[in-house]
Amino acid sequence: MLIRRRPSWALPESAATPESVYLSRRHLLGAGIGLLAAAGLSDGAEAAPAAGDPATDPTRDLYPAKRNPSYTLDHPITPEEVSGNYNNFYEFGSDRRNYQVADIAERMPRRPWTVKIDGLVEKPREVGIDDIIRAMALEERLYRHRCVEAWSMAVPWTGFPLKDFVAWAQPLSGAKYVRFETFVNPSVAPGQNRFIYPWPYIDGLTMAEATNELAFLVTGVYGKPAPNQYGAPLRLAVPWKYGFKSVKSIVRVSFVEERPVGLWEQVQGREYGFWANVNPAVSHPRWSQASERDIGTGERRPTLIYNGYGEQVAGLYAGLSGEKLFM
Ligand SMILES: Nc1nc2c(c(=O)[nH]1)N[C@H]1C(S)=C(S)[C@@H](COP(=O)(O)O)O[C@H]1N2
Ligand SMILES: [Mo]
């Protein structure tokens, strides 16, 4: 079982490291270009990357948010230069390393950005992302993340509980699932020109899962607005499930009666199901899920049931034994 509610003095040193230490050389260079652009010293060539620069995020005054001490870790936070260069975000390509995804994602404009709230709700509407973020109380949580490909990381997300957003959206009683949808814009997301994938990226949760205290909507990471590769300006974090459930760059949240079929379930339903809860005892058809490689430390460690969050979420699945809960 994951050690929770540790006193703050027991946090690993990296958890208390100021943001400046996380800034990689590349990020410092990026900031320099941003300053030049702001001062009018550069030509138009720099304009495109600046559109995706989190340093210009209109909500940056809200960071860093206060850390919620209920969510801690028993191993070190993954350094930003590692997690920010190891990103599954197929809209921007499938080569997650060497800043392939990060560099392409940086071209995505962060504003204007709206989120459509529709389906079984009191009043369907389309809301500007800044209005949503400012309506919510931001907090920081240290969460583990376990990809179905057997790698893991631990990151300080900033955001707000999904259940607060659900309450704000005012779903009707007939709503059984929440469906999340990513933007479609092949002109900035070259992966969306690959027609083997049924864009947009979608996935979903039951209402009970969405209103569990662990389900989190992320707006920032490492104490600042999230860089695009993490799924700015709004992504999910459902840490007890395999990473593909954590939909990035959300533009639409729908409350529905029917179970959504996610992109990966559509592509390969035999390997990726709706529930996708982490379980070391249930292998992927092509590999074991018994252990995972920590991308920060490089260590291999045993995978935990519900990724260590069983105490909070196991009760959600009582009485669902007929379902494929772990794939
Ligand atoms: N829209 C979208 N969301 C996505 C993905 C994606 O390709 N597109 N990949 C998923 C997978 S497989 C993982 S492991 C996580 C990766 O999040 P990270 O880059 O913050 O580690 O995002 C998830 N959300
Ligand atoms: Mo993943």
XYZ file of C-alpha atoms and ligand atoms in Angstrom:
352
model
C 0.000 0.000 0.000
C 1.181 3.456 -0.853
C 2.195 5.483 2.165
C -0.232 8.370 2.421
C -0.499 11.296 4.772
C 3.170 11.337 5.600
C 4.271 14.396 7.489
C 5.861 16.957 5.170
C 9.316 16.515 6.707
C 9.238 12.970 5.364
C 8.898 14.132 1.777
C 11.810 13.308 -0.485
C 14.114 16.275 -0.986
C 13.030 16.707 -4.610
C 9.503 17.442 -3.423
C 10.743 20.560 -1.681
C 13.123 21.737 -4.409
C 12.332 25.206 -5.747
C 11.142 25.439 -9.293
C 14.348 27.078 -10.528
C 16.222 23.815 -10.082
C 13.750 22.055 -12.340
C 14.278 24.488 -15.178
C 16.335 22.752 -17.775
C 18.774 24.607 -19.998
C 16.325 24.208 -22.826
C 13.583 25.908 -20.871
C 15.893 28.776 -19.991
C 16.743 29.187 -23.664
C 13.040 29.121 -24.494
C 12.354 31.842 -21.948
C 15.107 33.946 -23.512
C 13.492 33.723 -26.912
C 10.182 34.714 -25.335
C 11.782 37.826 -23.841
C 13.296 38.800 -27.172
C 9.929 38.369 -28.854
C 8.211 40.439 -26.186
C 10.778 43.201 -26.656
C 10.187 43.191 -30.397
C 13.779 42.176 -31.076
C 12.996 39.032 -33.020
C 11.280 38.534 -36.316
C 8.020 36.690 -36.895
C 9.760 33.318 -36.811
C 9.481 33.261 -33.048
C 5.777 34.107 -33.003
C 4.510 30.568 -33.510
C 6.301 28.880 -30.583
C 5.291 31.758 -28.293
C 1.627 30.848 -28.829
C 2.247 27.707 -26.824
C 4.605 29.192 -24.252
C 3.264 28.535 -20.734
C 5.161 31.629 -19.541
C 2.464 33.720 -21.252
C -0.430 31.757 -19.722
C -3.188 34.145 -18.576
C -3.657 32.172 -15.338
C 0.003 32.169 -14.286
C -0.813 34.433 -11.326
C -2.553 31.433 -9.696
C 0.753 29.528 -9.311
C 2.210 27.984 -7.297
C -0.971 26.662 -5.670
C -0.972 25.341 -2.126
C -0.047 21.675 -1.849
C -2.750 19.387 -0.488
C -0.856 17.348 2.156
C -3.195 14.349 1.801
C -1.484 13.319 -1.428
C 2.131 12.374 -0.960
C 4.527 9.794 -2.319
C 6.875 7.143 -1.024
C 9.458 7.810 -3.757
C 10.996 10.882 -5.407
C 9.194 13.259 -7.745
C 10.285 12.709 -11.340
C 12.413 15.678 -12.487
C 10.655 17.977 -14.933
C 13.344 17.526 -17.565
C 12.540 13.808 -17.553
C 8.718 13.846 -17.441
C 8.601 16.798 -19.846
C 10.510 14.791 -22.425
C 8.671 11.492 -22.197
C 5.160 12.162 -23.355
C 2.538 9.971 -24.907
C 0.475 12.445 -26.915
C -0.239 10.807 -30.256
C -1.750 13.969 -31.723
C 1.843 15.253 -31.826
C 3.500 12.040 -32.975
C 4.470 8.703 -31.538
C 8.175 9.352 -30.803
C 7.839 10.497 -27.237
C 11.542 11.119 -26.592
C 14.145 13.715 -27.597
C 11.568 16.483 -27.324
C 9.859 15.221 -30.482
C 6.425 15.485 -28.903
C 7.284 18.408 -26.636
C 8.675 20.574 -29.451
C 5.761 19.966 -31.798
C 3.196 20.421 -29.003
C 4.751 23.788 -28.179
C 3.331 25.159 -31.451
C -0.224 24.600 -30.273
C -1.876 27.910 -29.316
C -3.121 27.781 -25.713
C -5.708 30.537 -26.239
C -8.412 31.056 -27.252
C -9.553 27.755 -25.682
C -13.083 26.813 -24.819
C -14.612 23.718 -23.252
C -18.033 22.555 -24.352
C -20.166 21.117 -21.557
C -23.058 19.175 -23.018
C -25.234 16.070 -22.965
C -27.331 15.457 -19.863
C -26.760 18.756 -18.085
C -29.035 21.437 -16.695
C -27.791 23.923 -19.303
C -25.394 22.988 -22.142
C -22.756 25.678 -22.632
C -19.322 26.480 -24.005
C -17.033 28.153 -21.481
C -13.665 29.899 -21.826
C -10.888 27.964 -20.102
C -9.891 30.947 -17.956
C -13.440 31.260 -16.635
C -13.364 27.584 -15.648
C -9.948 27.746 -13.979
C -10.848 30.900 -12.056
C -14.134 29.356 -10.884
C -12.226 26.475 -9.253
C -9.876 26.373 -6.248
C -6.458 25.238 -7.474
C -4.331 22.920 -5.340
C -1.200 20.859 -5.844
C -1.184 17.071 -5.452
C 1.692 14.630 -5.769
C 0.410 11.745 -7.895
C 1.854 8.562 -9.261
C 1.267 7.878 -12.961
C 1.403 4.368 -14.422
C 1.360 3.944 -18.204
C -0.014 0.692 -19.600
C 3.415 0.306 -21.283
C 4.912 -0.470 -17.834
C 6.687 2.820 -17.138
C 5.795 5.178 -14.334
C 6.516 8.622 -12.939
C 5.520 10.785 -9.994
C 4.562 14.399 -10.618
C 3.263 17.452 -8.749
C 0.062 18.248 -10.632
C -1.831 21.478 -10.040
C -5.544 21.528 -10.697
C -8.889 20.903 -9.043
C -10.985 17.859 -8.157
C -13.059 16.627 -11.092
C -15.972 16.349 -8.693
C -15.945 20.137 -8.225
C -16.172 20.564 -11.992
C -18.983 17.983 -12.196
C -20.959 19.856 -9.527
C -20.371 23.127 -11.405
C -21.539 21.536 -14.698
C -24.857 20.491 -13.086
C -25.466 17.070 -14.657
C -28.996 15.661 -14.776
C -29.857 12.522 -12.807
C -29.887 10.395 -15.987
C -26.136 10.929 -16.530
C -24.209 7.688 -15.993
C -20.833 8.475 -17.575
C -18.594 11.461 -18.271
C -16.977 11.526 -21.691
C -13.854 13.631 -22.346
C -12.765 14.748 -25.793
C -9.467 16.239 -27.019
C -9.199 19.019 -29.639
C -8.917 18.256 -33.354
C -6.585 20.506 -35.330
C -4.354 18.652 -37.811
C -2.650 21.916 -38.823
C -0.861 22.032 -35.436
C -1.137 18.343 -34.512
C 0.486 16.353 -37.329
C -0.421 13.016 -35.709
C -4.024 13.780 -36.564
C -3.156 13.334 -40.224
C -2.591 9.668 -39.472
C -5.941 8.199 -40.256
C -5.263 4.878 -38.527
C -6.452 6.635 -35.376
C -10.132 7.593 -35.005
C -9.658 11.189 -33.833
C -10.639 12.886 -31.630
C -9.021 11.183 -28.645
C -11.797 10.351 -26.240
C -12.200 8.387 -23.048
C -14.535 8.364 -20.091
C -15.367 7.526 -16.497
C -18.477 6.469 -14.610
C -20.136 9.197 -12.570
C -19.008 7.396 -9.400
C -15.384 7.436 -10.616
C -15.599 11.051 -11.743
C -16.863 12.135 -8.333
C -14.269 10.160 -6.380
C -11.939 12.561 -4.580
C -8.868 11.248 -6.454
C -10.079 12.114 -9.971
C -8.338 15.391 -10.797
C -8.441 17.949 -13.608
C -4.928 19.224 -14.226
C -4.035 22.748 -15.313
C -0.428 22.929 -14.143
C 2.617 20.942 -13.167
C 5.814 21.717 -11.184
C 4.179 24.777 -9.683
C 3.310 26.573 -12.940
C 0.919 26.345 -15.891
C 1.447 23.021 -17.654
C 3.612 23.039 -20.778
C 1.610 21.797 -23.774
C 3.070 18.295 -23.914
C 1.416 17.481 -20.575
C -2.019 18.230 -22.070
C -2.509 21.971 -21.530
C -4.651 23.771 -20.794
C -6.812 21.047 -19.197
C -6.159 17.316 -18.771
C -7.359 14.526 -16.582
C -5.356 12.632 -13.967
C -6.949 9.373 -12.819
C -3.941 7.850 -11.057
C -5.446 4.453 -10.232
C -5.978 3.718 -13.922
C -3.544 3.184 -16.770
C -2.323 6.474 -18.223
C -4.363 6.371 -21.418
C -7.496 7.163 -19.375
C -5.995 10.574 -18.498
C -7.234 12.520 -21.525
C -5.146 15.565 -22.512
C -6.057 18.999 -23.908
C -9.790 18.621 -23.299
C -12.261 20.683 -25.360
C -15.485 18.878 -24.528
C -16.992 17.195 -21.474
C -20.251 15.343 -22.079
C -22.561 13.731 -19.542
C -24.028 10.658 -21.167
C -26.135 7.596 -20.524
C -24.080 5.196 -22.626
C -20.573 4.028 -21.831
C -18.090 5.914 -24.041
C -15.752 3.849 -26.206
C -12.311 5.398 -25.906
C -9.853 5.839 -28.762
C -7.660 2.948 -27.621
C -10.637 0.675 -27.090
C -11.758 1.500 -30.641
C -8.325 0.788 -32.058
C -7.541 -2.361 -30.056
C -10.432 -3.393 -27.801
C -8.816 -6.722 -27.005
C -5.964 -4.940 -25.227
C -7.473 -1.680 -23.933
C -10.861 -1.630 -22.236
C -13.073 0.913 -20.536
C -12.067 0.232 -16.929
C -8.275 -0.011 -17.295
C -7.606 -0.149 -13.554
C -3.973 -0.888 -12.680
C -3.414 -4.473 -11.535
C -0.007 -6.195 -11.412
C -1.713 -9.619 -11.582
C -3.490 -9.030 -14.887
C -1.060 -9.045 -17.811
C -1.454 -7.055 -20.978
C -1.912 -9.654 -23.751
C 1.643 -8.837 -24.916
C 3.539 -8.110 -21.685
C 3.471 -8.461 -17.907
C 2.129 -5.665 -15.700
C 3.832 -7.045 -12.560
C 6.457 -4.297 -12.395
C 7.200 -0.878 -13.831
C 10.221 1.229 -14.732
C 10.408 4.596 -12.986
C 11.478 7.028 -15.739
C 13.031 9.356 -13.153
C 15.278 6.991 -11.236
C 15.446 4.228 -13.834
C 14.558 1.737 -11.097
C 12.174 -1.131 -11.597
C 9.625 -1.492 -8.849
C 6.632 -3.742 -8.262
C 3.336 -2.405 -9.585
C 0.609 -1.994 -6.953
C -3.071 -2.819 -7.300
C -4.948 0.360 -8.279
C -1.477 1.880 -8.562
C -1.378 2.148 -4.765
C -4.719 3.936 -4.419
C -6.884 0.912 -3.491
C -7.892 2.392 -0.165
C -9.616 5.283 -1.942
C -11.056 3.511 -4.979
C -11.500 -0.253 -4.485
C -15.027 0.355 -3.161
C -16.051 1.773 -6.556
C -15.831 -1.719 -8.018
C -17.724 -3.770 -5.444
C -20.385 -5.751 -7.269
C -18.782 -5.328 -10.698
C -16.994 -8.682 -10.762
C -18.485 -9.559 -14.158
C -16.629 -6.631 -15.750
C -13.078 -6.615 -17.155
C -11.958 -4.177 -14.484
C -8.222 -4.425 -15.160
C -7.812 -3.989 -18.896
N -5.284 13.402 -26.103
C -4.426 12.485 -25.650
N -4.406 12.213 -24.327
C -3.536 11.286 -23.834
C -2.685 10.550 -24.712
C -2.728 10.863 -26.109
O -2.008 10.286 -26.944
N -3.604 11.837 -26.529
N -1.841 9.583 -24.208
C -2.209 9.000 -22.901
C -1.164 8.157 -22.337
S -0.965 6.629 -23.038
C -0.429 8.534 -21.249
S 0.672 7.464 -20.524
C -0.523 9.909 -20.703
C 0.856 10.548 -20.721
O 0.863 11.734 -19.988
P 2.246 12.521 -19.755
O 2.789 12.939 -21.079
O 1.906 13.668 -18.887
O 3.181 11.538 -19.117
O -1.417 10.732 -21.440
C -2.592 10.088 -21.888
N -3.501 11.061 -22.495
Mo 0.230 5.427 -21.509
